[in-house]
mmCIF file of C-alpha atoms in Angstrom:
data_model
loop_
_atom_site.group_PDB
_atom_site.id
_atom_site.type_symbol
_atom_site.label_atom_id
_atom_site.label_comp_id
_atom_site.label_asym_id
_atom_site.label_seq_id
_atom_site.Cartn_x
_atom_site.Cartn_y
_atom_site.Cartn_z
ATOM 1 C CA MET U 7 90.668 40.442 139.773
ATOM 2 C CA GLY U 8 88.763 38.967 143.354
ATOM 3 C CA VAL U 9 90.090 39.068 146.445
ATOM 4 C CA LEU U 10 90.637 35.338 146.690
ATOM 5 C CA SER U 11 92.152 34.954 142.875
ATOM 6 C CA ALA U 12 94.623 37.269 144.057
ATOM 7 C CA VAL U 13 95.285 35.409 147.339
ATOM 8 C CA LEU U 14 95.599 32.396 144.824
ATOM 9 C CA GLN U 15 97.972 33.737 142.615
ATOM 10 C CA SER U 16 100.155 35.621 145.653
ATOM 11 C CA ARG U 17 103.874 33.736 146.078
ATOM 12 C CA ALA U 18 102.449 33.013 149.589
ATOM 13 C CA ALA U 19 99.561 30.252 148.217
ATOM 14 C CA ALA U 20 102.134 29.039 145.946
ATOM 15 C CA ALA U 21 105.075 28.268 148.838
ATOM 16 C CA LEU U 22 102.003 26.234 150.535
ATOM 17 C CA ALA U 23 101.251 24.451 147.456
ATOM 18 C CA SER U 24 104.736 23.734 146.770
ATOM 19 C CA PRO U 25 105.752 20.994 145.967
ATOM 20 C CA HIS U 26 102.141 21.330 143.917
ATOM 21 C CA SER U 27 100.719 23.828 141.971
ATOM 22 C CA VAL U 28 97.583 25.783 144.026
ATOM 23 C CA ASP U 29 96.318 24.264 140.769
ATOM 24 C CA ARG U 30 96.191 20.358 141.636
ATOM 25 C CA PHE U 31 94.346 21.474 145.190
ATOM 26 C CA LEU U 32 91.851 23.341 143.550
ATOM 27 C CA GLU U 33 91.527 21.296 140.066
ATOM 28 C CA GLN U 34 90.425 18.671 143.174
ATOM 29 C CA VAL U 35 87.772 20.587 144.340
ATOM 30 C CA ASN U 36 86.461 21.219 140.896
ATOM 31 C CA PRO U 37 88.000 21.197 137.422
ATOM 32 C CA LEU U 38 86.816 24.634 136.725
ATOM 33 C CA TRP U 39 88.692 25.894 139.618
ATOM 34 C CA ALA U 40 91.711 27.759 138.617
ATOM 35 C CA ALA U 41 94.107 29.854 139.904
ATOM 36 C CA HIS U 42 96.803 29.966 136.916
ATOM 37 C CA GLU U 43 96.049 27.901 134.366
ATOM 38 C CA VAL U 44 92.897 27.207 132.014
ATOM 39 C CA ARG U 45 90.975 24.723 131.577
ATOM 40 C CA GLY U 46 87.409 24.209 130.280
ATOM 41 C CA ARG U 47 84.109 22.569 130.298
ATOM 42 C CA VAL U 48 82.221 21.794 126.937
ATOM 43 C CA VAL U 49 78.387 22.723 127.573
ATOM 44 C CA ASP U 50 77.195 21.801 124.011
ATOM 45 C CA VAL U 51 77.953 20.107 121.008
ATOM 46 C CA ARG U 52 76.670 20.627 117.797
ATOM 47 C CA ARG U 53 77.301 18.109 114.119
ATOM 48 C CA GLU U 54 78.295 20.760 111.630
ATOM 49 C CA THR U 55 78.364 17.650 109.253
ATOM 50 C CA THR U 56 78.449 13.617 108.990
ATOM 51 C CA GLY U 57 80.407 11.598 106.430
ATOM 52 C CA VAL U 58 83.999 10.428 106.856
ATOM 53 C CA HIS U 59 85.621 13.360 108.485
ATOM 54 C CA PRO U 60 82.403 14.797 110.675
ATOM 55 C CA VAL U 61 82.756 18.331 111.660
ATOM 56 C CA SER U 62 80.804 19.142 115.466
ATOM 57 C CA THR U 63 81.154 22.873 117.453
ATOM 58 C CA LEU U 64 81.711 22.394 120.864
ATOM 59 C CA THR U 65 80.660 25.547 123.331
ATOM 60 C CA VAL U 66 83.175 25.248 125.742
ATOM 61 C CA GLN U 67 82.757 27.362 129.680
ATOM 62 C CA PRO U 68 86.265 28.353 130.137
ATOM 63 C CA THR U 69 87.652 28.793 133.961
ATOM 64 C CA SER U 70 87.588 32.877 134.978
ATOM 65 C CA THR U 71 91.666 32.679 133.438
ATOM 66 C CA TRP U 72 90.396 32.970 130.583
ATOM 67 C CA ARG U 73 91.921 36.225 129.441
ATOM 68 C CA GLY U 74 89.374 36.432 126.090
ATOM 69 C CA HIS U 75 90.402 36.082 122.428
ATOM 70 C CA ARG U 76 90.365 38.368 119.357
ATOM 71 C CA ALA U 77 89.163 37.389 116.317
ATOM 72 C CA GLY U 78 90.858 35.083 114.179
ATOM 73 C CA GLN U 79 92.813 33.761 116.396
ATOM 74 C CA HIS U 80 93.770 29.483 118.040
ATOM 75 C CA VAL U 81 93.946 27.939 120.954
ATOM 76 C CA GLN U 82 95.324 24.810 122.695
ATOM 77 C CA VAL U 83 93.200 21.921 123.108
ATOM 78 C CA GLY U 84 95.046 19.005 125.449
ATOM 79 C CA VAL U 85 92.930 15.999 126.122
ATOM 80 C CA ASP U 86 93.431 13.249 128.178
ATOM 81 C CA LEU U 87 92.001 9.905 125.600
ATOM 82 C CA PRO U 88 91.789 7.073 126.930
ATOM 83 C CA GLY U 89 94.742 4.320 127.554
ATOM 84 C CA ALA U 90 96.995 6.996 125.529
ATOM 85 C CA ARG U 91 99.151 9.855 127.289
ATOM 86 C CA ARG U 92 97.785 14.062 127.141
ATOM 87 C CA ALA U 93 96.961 14.674 123.716
ATOM 88 C CA THR U 94 97.335 18.582 122.267
ATOM 89 C CA ARG U 95 96.442 20.637 119.096
ATOM 90 C CA CYS U 96 96.057 24.030 117.975
ATOM 91 C CA PHE U 97 92.145 24.755 116.694
ATOM 92 C CA SER U 98 91.035 28.629 115.978
ATOM 93 C CA VAL U 99 88.290 29.849 118.086
ATOM 94 C CA SER U 100 85.189 29.790 115.921
ATOM 95 C CA SER U 101 83.250 32.179 118.058
ATOM 96 C CA ALA U 102 82.534 36.167 117.782
ATOM 97 C CA ALA U 103 85.908 37.875 120.222
ATOM 98 C CA SER U 104 85.653 37.074 123.827
ATOM 99 C CA GLY U 105 86.189 38.201 126.846
ATOM 100 C CA PRO U 106 87.279 37.606 129.975
ATOM 101 C CA GLY U 107 85.431 34.052 131.293
ATOM 102 C CA GLU U 108 83.353 33.815 128.356
ATOM 103 C CA ARG U 109 81.852 30.888 126.743
ATOM 104 C CA PHE U 110 83.092 30.237 123.008
ATOM 105 C CA THR U 111 83.017 27.537 120.379
ATOM 106 C CA LEU U 112 85.774 25.262 118.951
ATOM 107 C CA THR U 113 84.627 23.586 115.232
ATOM 108 C CA VAL U 114 86.356 21.058 114.947
ATOM 109 C CA ARG U 115 86.862 18.472 111.989
ATOM 110 C CA ALA U 116 87.972 14.676 112.733
ATOM 111 C CA HIS U 117 91.105 13.894 110.909
ATOM 112 C CA ASP U 118 92.690 10.729 110.022
ATOM 113 C CA ASP U 119 96.567 10.651 110.378
ATOM 114 C CA GLY U 120 96.913 7.282 112.407
ATOM 115 C CA ASP U 121 98.710 8.886 115.082
ATOM 116 C CA GLU U 122 97.354 10.607 118.799
ATOM 117 C CA ARG U 123 97.550 14.299 117.553
ATOM 118 C CA THR U 124 94.990 13.846 114.990
ATOM 119 C CA SER U 125 92.736 10.932 117.092
ATOM 120 C CA LEU U 126 92.253 13.882 119.151
ATOM 121 C CA SER U 127 90.256 15.727 116.821
ATOM 122 C CA ARG U 128 88.241 12.655 116.068
ATOM 123 C CA HIS U 129 87.757 12.319 119.684
ATOM 124 C CA LEU U 130 86.787 16.424 120.187
ATOM 125 C CA ALA U 131 84.675 15.297 116.247
ATOM 126 C CA THR U 132 82.994 12.570 117.767
ATOM 127 C CA ALA U 133 82.922 12.002 121.264
ATOM 128 C CA ALA U 134 82.906 15.224 123.252
ATOM 129 C CA THR U 135 80.145 15.589 125.122
ATOM 130 C CA PRO U 136 78.266 17.743 127.657
ATOM 131 C CA GLY U 137 81.409 17.824 131.043
ATOM 132 C CA THR U 138 84.138 16.548 128.397
ATOM 133 C CA LEU U 139 87.078 18.142 129.916
ATOM 134 C CA LEU U 140 89.809 20.843 128.058
ATOM 135 C CA HIS U 141 92.728 21.766 129.547
ATOM 136 C CA LEU U 142 93.694 25.066 127.490
ATOM 137 C CA SER U 143 96.041 27.397 126.219
ATOM 138 C CA GLN U 144 95.638 31.134 125.969
ATOM 139 C CA ALA U 145 94.860 32.722 122.570
ATOM 140 C CA GLY U 146 97.434 33.248 120.157
ATOM 141 C CA GLY U 147 97.635 33.701 116.794
ATOM 142 C CA GLU U 148 98.227 37.180 114.769
ATOM 143 C CA PHE U 149 96.206 36.099 111.973
ATOM 144 C CA THR U 150 93.341 38.916 113.386
ATOM 145 C CA MET U 151 91.454 42.086 112.445
ATOM 146 C CA HIS U 152 93.561 45.088 113.817
ATOM 147 C CA ALA U 153 91.086 47.309 113.376
ATOM 148 C CA THR U 154 87.011 48.013 114.848
ATOM 149 C CA PRO U 155 85.135 46.233 112.694
ATOM 150 C CA ALA U 156 82.289 48.396 112.855
ATOM 151 C CA THR U 157 84.418 51.280 112.506
ATOM 152 C CA PRO U 158 83.053 53.481 109.853
ATOM 153 C CA SER U 159 86.074 53.809 106.787
ATOM 154 C CA PRO U 160 86.001 53.231 103.229
ATOM 155 C CA HIS U 161 88.233 50.436 102.947
ATOM 156 C CA PRO U 162 85.776 46.705 102.302
ATOM 157 C CA VAL U 163 87.171 43.579 103.615
ATOM 158 C CA LEU U 164 88.013 40.722 101.931
ATOM 159 C CA LEU U 165 87.896 36.644 103.641
ATOM 160 C CA ILE U 166 88.533 34.329 101.845
ATOM 161 C CA SER U 167 88.648 30.258 103.218
ATOM 162 C CA GLY U 168 88.440 26.654 102.337
ATOM 163 C CA GLY U 169 86.883 23.532 104.060
ATOM 164 C CA SER U 170 87.782 23.959 107.864
ATOM 165 C CA GLY U 171 90.172 26.707 107.259
ATOM 166 C CA ILE U 172 86.507 29.076 107.782
ATOM 167 C CA THR U 173 86.522 28.478 111.402
ATOM 168 C CA PRO U 174 88.686 31.927 112.003
ATOM 169 C CA VAL U 175 87.404 34.359 109.721
ATOM 170 C CA MET U 176 84.045 33.088 110.159
ATOM 171 C CA SER U 177 84.783 34.574 114.223
ATOM 172 C CA MET U 178 86.032 37.144 112.053
ATOM 173 C CA LEU U 179 82.762 37.723 110.492
ATOM 174 C CA ARG U 180 80.441 36.902 113.152
ATOM 175 C CA THR U 181 82.244 39.353 115.710
ATOM 176 C CA LEU U 182 81.797 42.278 112.594
ATOM 177 C CA LEU U 183 78.145 41.473 112.921
ATOM 178 C CA ARG U 184 77.682 40.444 116.878
ATOM 179 C CA ASP U 185 79.622 44.134 117.439
ATOM 180 C CA GLY U 186 77.021 46.499 114.422
ATOM 181 C CA TYR U 187 78.522 45.922 111.380
ATOM 182 C CA ASP U 188 75.444 46.951 108.757
ATOM 183 C CA GLY U 189 77.220 47.941 105.981
ATOM 184 C CA ARG U 190 76.386 52.179 107.809
ATOM 185 C CA ALA U 191 80.409 51.685 108.605
ATOM 186 C CA GLY U 192 81.023 52.060 104.222
ATOM 187 C CA ARG U 193 83.263 49.169 104.535
ATOM 188 C CA PRO U 194 81.779 46.383 102.332
ATOM 189 C CA VAL U 195 82.705 42.758 102.842
ATOM 190 C CA THR U 196 83.017 39.641 100.489
ATOM 191 C CA PHE U 197 83.012 36.767 102.608
ATOM 192 C CA LEU U 198 84.159 33.804 99.455
ATOM 193 C CA HIS U 199 84.393 29.425 100.422
ATOM 194 C CA TYR U 200 85.259 26.469 98.784
ATOM 195 C CA ALA U 201 84.355 23.138 100.453
ATOM 196 C CA ARG U 202 84.112 20.400 98.125
ATOM 197 C CA SER U 203 80.276 19.671 98.108
ATOM 198 C CA ALA U 204 77.579 20.983 100.195
ATOM 199 C CA ALA U 205 77.216 18.344 102.699
ATOM 200 C CA GLU U 206 80.523 18.624 103.773
ATOM 201 C CA GLN U 207 79.412 22.786 103.803
ATOM 202 C CA ILE U 208 80.223 24.278 107.354
ATOM 203 C CA TYR U 209 77.717 26.917 108.632
ATOM 204 C CA ALA U 210 75.851 26.024 105.934
ATOM 205 C CA GLU U 211 72.382 27.540 107.197
ATOM 206 C CA GLU U 212 73.628 30.311 109.176
ATOM 207 C CA LEU U 213 76.171 31.409 105.643
ATOM 208 C CA ALA U 214 72.695 31.305 103.532
ATOM 209 C CA ALA U 215 70.723 32.969 106.487
ATOM 210 C CA ILE U 216 73.867 36.010 106.096
ATOM 211 C CA ALA U 217 73.362 36.484 102.640
ATOM 212 C CA ARG U 218 69.594 36.287 102.672
ATOM 213 C CA PHE U 219 70.025 40.012 105.351
ATOM 214 C CA ASP U 220 70.746 43.569 104.159
ATOM 215 C CA ASN U 221 73.635 43.687 105.756
ATOM 216 C CA HIS U 222 76.474 44.259 102.766
ATOM 217 C CA VAL U 223 78.117 40.904 103.226
ATOM 218 C CA ASP U 224 78.475 39.143 100.517
ATOM 219 C CA VAL U 225 78.794 35.590 101.142
ATOM 220 C CA ARG U 226 79.969 33.447 98.141
ATOM 221 C CA VAL U 227 80.459 29.928 99.180
ATOM 222 C CA VAL U 228 81.606 27.632 95.896
ATOM 223 C CA HIS U 229 81.226 24.117 96.441
ATOM 224 C CA THR U 230 84.191 22.429 94.108
ATOM 225 C CA GLY U 231 83.328 18.567 93.969
ATOM 226 C CA ALA U 232 79.884 19.590 92.152
ATOM 227 C CA GLY U 233 81.903 21.403 89.629
ATOM 228 C CA GLY U 234 82.748 25.170 91.215
ATOM 229 C CA GLN U 235 85.487 27.617 89.304
ATOM 230 C CA ARG U 236 88.127 26.541 91.570
ATOM 231 C CA PHE U 237 89.755 29.859 93.145
ATOM 232 C CA GLY U 238 91.730 31.508 90.338
ATOM 233 C CA PRO U 239 92.773 35.357 90.282
ATOM 234 C CA ALA U 240 90.525 36.204 87.927
ATOM 235 C CA ALA U 241 87.180 35.507 89.010
ATOM 236 C CA LEU U 242 88.419 36.841 92.196
ATOM 237 C CA ALA U 243 88.775 40.219 90.146
ATOM 238 C CA ARG U 244 85.333 40.176 88.806
ATOM 239 C CA LEU U 245 84.377 39.249 92.251
ATOM 240 C CA VAL U 246 86.625 42.203 94.318
ATOM 241 C CA PRO U 247 87.926 44.603 91.530
ATOM 242 C CA GLY U 248 91.290 46.247 92.926
ATOM 243 C CA PHE U 249 91.822 42.978 95.234
ATOM 244 C CA ARG U 250 95.281 43.157 95.693
ATOM 245 C CA ASP U 251 94.847 46.637 97.091
ATOM 246 C CA THR U 252 91.751 45.730 99.448
ATOM 247 C CA ASP U 253 92.488 44.159 102.923
ATOM 248 C CA THR U 254 92.142 39.790 103.009
ATOM 249 C CA TRP U 255 92.326 37.512 105.212
ATOM 250 C CA ALA U 256 92.657 33.733 104.005
ATOM 251 C CA CYS U 257 92.821 30.718 105.752
ATOM 252 C CA GLY U 258 92.734 27.292 103.943
ATOM 253 C CA PRO U 259 94.362 23.928 103.335
ATOM 254 C CA THR U 260 97.905 24.640 101.544
ATOM 255 C CA GLY U 261 96.727 24.794 98.110
ATOM 256 C CA LEU U 262 94.832 27.483 98.160
ATOM 257 C CA VAL U 263 96.698 29.372 100.705
ATOM 258 C CA GLN U 264 99.210 29.853 98.137
ATOM 259 C CA ALA U 265 97.614 30.280 95.078
ATOM 260 C CA VAL U 266 95.859 33.424 97.305
ATOM 261 C CA GLN U 267 99.338 34.423 97.197
ATOM 262 C CA ALA U 268 100.494 34.370 94.201
ATOM 263 C CA ALA U 269 97.956 35.851 93.063
ATOM 264 C CA TYR U 270 98.385 38.823 95.375
ATOM 265 C CA ASP U 271 102.207 39.416 94.591
ATOM 266 C CA GLY U 272 103.326 40.469 97.709
ATOM 267 C CA SER U 273 100.723 42.499 98.359
ATOM 268 C CA GLU U 274 100.784 43.922 102.315
ATOM 269 C CA ARG U 275 97.521 44.062 102.373
ATOM 270 C CA LEU U 276 97.082 39.874 102.403
ATOM 271 C CA ARG U 277 97.492 38.324 105.593
ATOM 272 C CA VAL U 278 97.144 34.076 105.910
ATOM 273 C CA GLU U 279 96.956 31.220 108.426
ATOM 274 C CA HIS U 280 97.900 27.929 107.570
ATOM 275 C CA PHE U 281 95.752 25.194 110.114
ATOM 276 C CA LYS U 282 98.043 23.096 108.128
ATOM 277 C CA ALA U 283 102.296 23.101 107.600
ATOM 278 C CA PRO U 284 103.083 22.991 104.273
ATOM 279 C CA ALA U 285 104.923 19.812 102.508
ATOM 280 C CA SER U 286 108.600 20.590 102.016
ATOM 281 C CA PRO U 287 109.350 21.022 98.494
ATOM 282 C CA LEU U 288 111.896 18.235 98.732
ATOM 283 C CA GLY U 289 111.119 14.950 97.633
ATOM 284 C CA ALA U 290 113.274 12.212 98.680
ATOM 285 C CA GLU U 291 114.810 11.590 95.186
ATOM 286 C CA GLU U 292 116.139 15.135 96.111
ATOM 287 C CA ALA U 293 117.199 15.642 99.371
ATOM 288 C CA GLU U 294 120.828 14.431 100.375
ATOM 289 C CA GLY U 295 122.773 13.085 103.176
ATOM 290 C CA GLU U 296 121.256 11.503 106.313
ATOM 291 C CA THR U 297 119.058 12.605 109.128
ATOM 292 C CA SER U 298 120.246 10.831 112.911
ATOM 293 C CA PHE U 299 118.594 11.337 116.154
ATOM 294 C CA ALA U 300 121.158 11.091 118.647
ATOM 295 C CA ARG U 301 120.183 10.469 122.142
ATOM 296 C CA SER U 302 117.455 7.565 120.334
ATOM 297 C CA GLY U 303 120.990 6.700 118.442
ATOM 298 C CA LEU U 304 118.263 5.990 115.458
ATOM 299 C CA GLY U 305 119.107 7.527 111.935
ATOM 300 C CA ALA U 306 117.623 6.964 108.062
ATOM 301 C CA ALA U 307 118.516 8.496 104.552
ATOM 302 C CA ASN U 308 117.164 11.784 104.184
ATOM 303 C CA THR U 309 113.626 11.897 102.792
ATOM 304 C CA GLY U 310 113.250 15.609 102.361
ATOM 305 C CA GLU U 311 110.405 15.494 104.836
ATOM 306 C CA THR U 312 111.029 17.304 108.324
ATOM 307 C CA LEU U 313 112.463 16.670 110.912
ATOM 308 C CA LEU U 314 109.205 15.849 112.890
ATOM 309 C CA ALA U 315 107.782 13.368 110.160
ATOM 310 C CA GLN U 316 111.440 11.427 109.577
ATOM 311 C CA ALA U 317 111.324 11.240 113.288
ATOM 312 C CA GLU U 318 108.445 10.044 113.686
ATOM 313 C CA ALA U 319 108.915 7.619 110.205
ATOM 314 C CA LEU U 320 111.653 6.028 112.958
ATOM 315 C CA GLY U 321 108.716 5.254 115.652
ATOM 316 C CA LEU U 322 110.045 8.303 118.056
ATOM 317 C CA ARG U 323 106.804 9.757 119.230
ATOM 318 C CA PRO U 324 108.496 13.636 120.086
ATOM 319 C CA GLN U 325 106.499 15.906 122.409
ATOM 320 C CA THR U 326 103.809 18.089 119.726
ATOM 321 C CA GLY U 327 101.140 20.551 119.118
ATOM 322 C CA CYS U 328 100.038 22.585 117.258
ATOM 323 C CA ARG U 329 102.359 20.904 113.712
ATOM 324 C CA MET U 330 102.230 24.674 112.291
ATOM 325 C CA GLY U 331 105.023 26.012 113.861
ATOM 326 C CA ILE U 332 102.763 28.233 116.254
ATOM 327 C CA CYS U 333 102.679 26.693 119.512
ATOM 328 C CA PHE U 334 106.806 25.780 120.240
ATOM 329 C CA SER U 335 105.977 22.277 122.011
ATOM 330 C CA CYS U 336 107.951 20.574 119.888
ATOM 331 C CA THR U 337 111.270 22.891 119.536
ATOM 332 C CA THR U 338 113.984 20.480 120.141
ATOM 333 C CA ARG U 339 118.119 20.852 119.773
ATOM 334 C CA LYS U 340 120.092 21.125 116.468
ATOM 335 C CA THR U 341 123.513 20.032 117.288
ATOM 336 C CA SER U 342 124.706 19.639 113.438
ATOM 337 C CA GLY U 343 123.992 20.377 109.612
ATOM 338 C CA THR U 344 121.345 22.712 108.487
ATOM 339 C CA VAL U 345 117.565 23.609 108.192
ATOM 340 C CA ARG U 346 115.017 24.724 106.242
ATOM 341 C CA ASP U 347 111.824 26.433 107.206
ATOM 342 C CA VAL U 348 108.855 24.756 105.163
ATOM 343 C CA VAL U 349 106.729 27.978 105.604
ATOM 344 C CA THR U 350 109.630 30.762 105.339
ATOM 345 C CA GLY U 351 111.304 28.987 103.108
ATOM 346 C CA GLU U 352 114.314 30.276 105.273
ATOM 347 C CA GLU U 353 117.285 27.925 106.107
ATOM 348 C CA SER U 354 119.632 28.613 108.748
ATOM 349 C CA ALA U 355 123.340 26.721 109.377
ATOM 350 C CA ARG U 356 123.988 27.677 113.332
ATOM 351 C CA PRO U 357 125.217 24.638 115.437
ATOM 352 C CA ASP U 358 123.259 24.148 118.602
ATOM 353 C CA GLU U 359 120.482 25.485 117.876
ATOM 354 C CA ASP U 360 116.905 24.990 118.802
ATOM 355 C CA VAL U 361 114.296 24.266 116.135
ATOM 356 C CA ARG U 362 110.530 23.889 115.480
ATOM 357 C CA ILE U 363 110.611 20.267 114.567
ATOM 358 C CA CYS U 364 107.414 20.159 112.545
ATOM 359 C CA VAL U 365 108.734 23.230 110.282
ATOM 360 C CA SER U 366 112.224 21.715 109.711
ATOM 361 C CA ALA U 367 113.455 20.331 106.843
ATOM 362 C CA PRO U 368 116.857 19.037 107.005
ATOM 363 C CA VAL U 369 118.930 20.344 103.932
ATOM 364 C CA GLY U 370 121.631 17.514 103.477
ATOM 365 C CA SER U 371 123.324 15.275 106.402
ATOM 366 C CA CYS U 372 121.419 16.979 110.075
ATOM 367 C CA THR U 373 121.951 15.809 113.426
ATOM 368 C CA VAL U 374 119.423 16.793 116.906
ATOM 369 C CA ASP U 375 118.730 15.877 119.920
ATOM 370 C CA LEU U 376 116.130 13.459 120.179
#
């Protein structure tokens, strides 16, 4: 840490800047100057795919306050959209592990769910240009590869992904290759990816190049829309015999992740990451009771969806971030009732409890402070 950084992060500097933060003054001079916050500027944009849901990769130059990331981690990205409040959303870092202040990449697919958070993904995928300013968090998440990639080991590695879930495992593969993995580590790597079609295939040229190299990385890409076989335990067993005893990282749509989890039957060698929270297991016909939002005075019959979905259906716009239960931005006080975590299945009936409304679904009547 430089002397200037130490001074800017000191209590004395904070007292002089009060009631604003030191960063508020620094950003007036240069948006990439910061003592505490993390910001980044897009320095390059590469269009990966076109079509209805185009995908782009953004190269980001962060401020010196960026601590770096481990392969597989995600970061919250905030952008001041035209005519709207700042929208935030989590994205996995797609480049190899980075160090403090080092550039990294985000690969973003444009989604359309009609709210400002998904509009953020479309904005980044289609409208971001070099110079676009991003408000960032530090990297987070435990979906990471803990062992040193090039450490000699007899244990193989299996990476499974679907759609845009390829980004965190691509970061792992890029880290393996960048750090000198070339097969001499004695740890064969299988990279299995599912995409709808060749036109929607992200990193197609790079994966084809990796597959051609003599690097002991076995790349398998399945285009399900072109007749490719969907994920199944029998096919995986033919590709990776003894897969349940293989260190595996899987990320993708809920259906794929759940199928992988079922195939591994509780094996501790499997690590998974959702890029979208699973749907509530209860449908409207099974849900009971009423969901009430005390502060706004709104309420309706419980639909079985998450509290966030039910609040937005009534026109409320609570603060959210990742919408996957990761960032805790949506944490809200539940004053009564029982909720089920749609990711873990755990239920909680404690009164006056803070819950993540993006992954909490009411079980019967429930009241939250919104």
